[in-house]
Tab-separated table of C-alpha atoms in Angstrom:
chain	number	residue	atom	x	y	z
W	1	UNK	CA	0.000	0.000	0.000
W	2	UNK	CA	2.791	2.458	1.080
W	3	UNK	CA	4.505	2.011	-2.165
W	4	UNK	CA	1.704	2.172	-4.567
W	5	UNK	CA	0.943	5.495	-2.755
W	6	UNK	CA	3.809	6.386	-3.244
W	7	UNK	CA	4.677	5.876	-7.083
W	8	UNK	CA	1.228	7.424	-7.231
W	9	UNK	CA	1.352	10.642	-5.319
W	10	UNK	CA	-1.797	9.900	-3.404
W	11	UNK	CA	-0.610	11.622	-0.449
W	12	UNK	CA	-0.530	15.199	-2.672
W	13	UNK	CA	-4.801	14.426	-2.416
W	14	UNK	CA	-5.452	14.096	1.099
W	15	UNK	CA	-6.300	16.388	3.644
W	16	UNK	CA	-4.159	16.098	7.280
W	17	UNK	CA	-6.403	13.590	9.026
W	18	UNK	CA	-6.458	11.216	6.068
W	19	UNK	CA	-2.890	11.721	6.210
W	20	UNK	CA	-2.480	10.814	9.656
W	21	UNK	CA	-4.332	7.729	8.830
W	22	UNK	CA	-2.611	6.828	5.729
W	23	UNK	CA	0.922	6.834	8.266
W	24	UNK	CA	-0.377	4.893	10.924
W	25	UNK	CA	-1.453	2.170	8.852
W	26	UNK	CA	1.700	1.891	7.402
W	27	UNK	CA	3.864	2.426	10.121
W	28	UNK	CA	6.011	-0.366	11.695
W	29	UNK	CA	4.087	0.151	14.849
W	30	UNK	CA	0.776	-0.683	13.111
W	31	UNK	CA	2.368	-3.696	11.160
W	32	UNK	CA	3.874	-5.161	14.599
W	33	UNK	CA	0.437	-5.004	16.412
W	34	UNK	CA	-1.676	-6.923	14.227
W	35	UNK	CA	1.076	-9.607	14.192
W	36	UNK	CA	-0.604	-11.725	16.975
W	37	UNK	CA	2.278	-14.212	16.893
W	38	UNK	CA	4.280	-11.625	18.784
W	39	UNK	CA	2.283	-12.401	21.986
W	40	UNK	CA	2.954	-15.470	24.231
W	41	UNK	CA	0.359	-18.410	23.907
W	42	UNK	CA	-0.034	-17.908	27.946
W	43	UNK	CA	-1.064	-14.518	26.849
W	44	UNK	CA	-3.218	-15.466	24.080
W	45	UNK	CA	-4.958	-18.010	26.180
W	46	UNK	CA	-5.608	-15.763	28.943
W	47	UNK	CA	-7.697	-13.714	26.005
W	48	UNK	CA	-9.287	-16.588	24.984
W	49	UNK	CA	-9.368	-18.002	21.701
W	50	UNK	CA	-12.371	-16.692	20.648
W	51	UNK	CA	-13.747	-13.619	18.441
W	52	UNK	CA	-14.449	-11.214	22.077
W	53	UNK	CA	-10.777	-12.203	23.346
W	54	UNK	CA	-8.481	-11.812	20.084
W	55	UNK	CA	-10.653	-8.261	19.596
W	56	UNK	CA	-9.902	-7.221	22.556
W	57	UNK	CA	-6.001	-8.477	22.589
W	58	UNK	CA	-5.773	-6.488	19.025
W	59	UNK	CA	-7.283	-3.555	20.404
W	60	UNK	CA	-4.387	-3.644	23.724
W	61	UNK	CA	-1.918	-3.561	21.441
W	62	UNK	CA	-3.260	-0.855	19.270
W	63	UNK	CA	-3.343	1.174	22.648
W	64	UNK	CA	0.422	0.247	23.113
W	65	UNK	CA	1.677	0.963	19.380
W	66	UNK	CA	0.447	4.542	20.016
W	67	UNK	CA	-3.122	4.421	19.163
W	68	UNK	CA	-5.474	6.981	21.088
W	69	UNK	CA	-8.012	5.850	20.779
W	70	UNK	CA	-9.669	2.446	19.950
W	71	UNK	CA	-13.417	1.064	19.147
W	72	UNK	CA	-13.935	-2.671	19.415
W	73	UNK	CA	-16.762	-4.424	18.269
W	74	UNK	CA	-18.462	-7.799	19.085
W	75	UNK	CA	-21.141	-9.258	17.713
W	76	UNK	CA	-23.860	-7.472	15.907
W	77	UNK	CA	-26.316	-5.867	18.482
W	78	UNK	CA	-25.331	-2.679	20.098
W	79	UNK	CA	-23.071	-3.190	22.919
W	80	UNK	CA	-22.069	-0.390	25.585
């Protein structure tokens, strides 16, 4: 993505929040927390290895990659 961006000068287009967007996405920090693998199994099975627990593992590592602010979602009623 950050190379065909690049080649393409999409980044002339957008406006600062897209921006900010575009870079977190492809930032290192981004790439390294959706790879689960990087967390222990203990860890992983303290989650629970279902939909709920690997949502909410993503989303604490979003938080620690730099994120401010993060909106899970589970299941398809509306959940407070």
């Amino acid at each position: 993505m950050q190379r065909t961006a690049e080649n393409r000068k999409v980044m002339d287009g957008m406006d600062e929040m897209e921006r900010m967007a575009y870079e977190m996405l492809t930032s290192t920090a981004a790439h390294e927390a959706f790879d689960m693998k990087r967390e222990s199994d203990t860890t992983r099975r303290r989650y629970g290895d279902h939909e709920a627990g690997r949502t909410c593992l993503l989303a604490r590592r979003f938080i620690e990659a730099g994120a401010g602010f993060v909106s899970i979602r589970m299941g398809s009623w509306d959940h407070h």
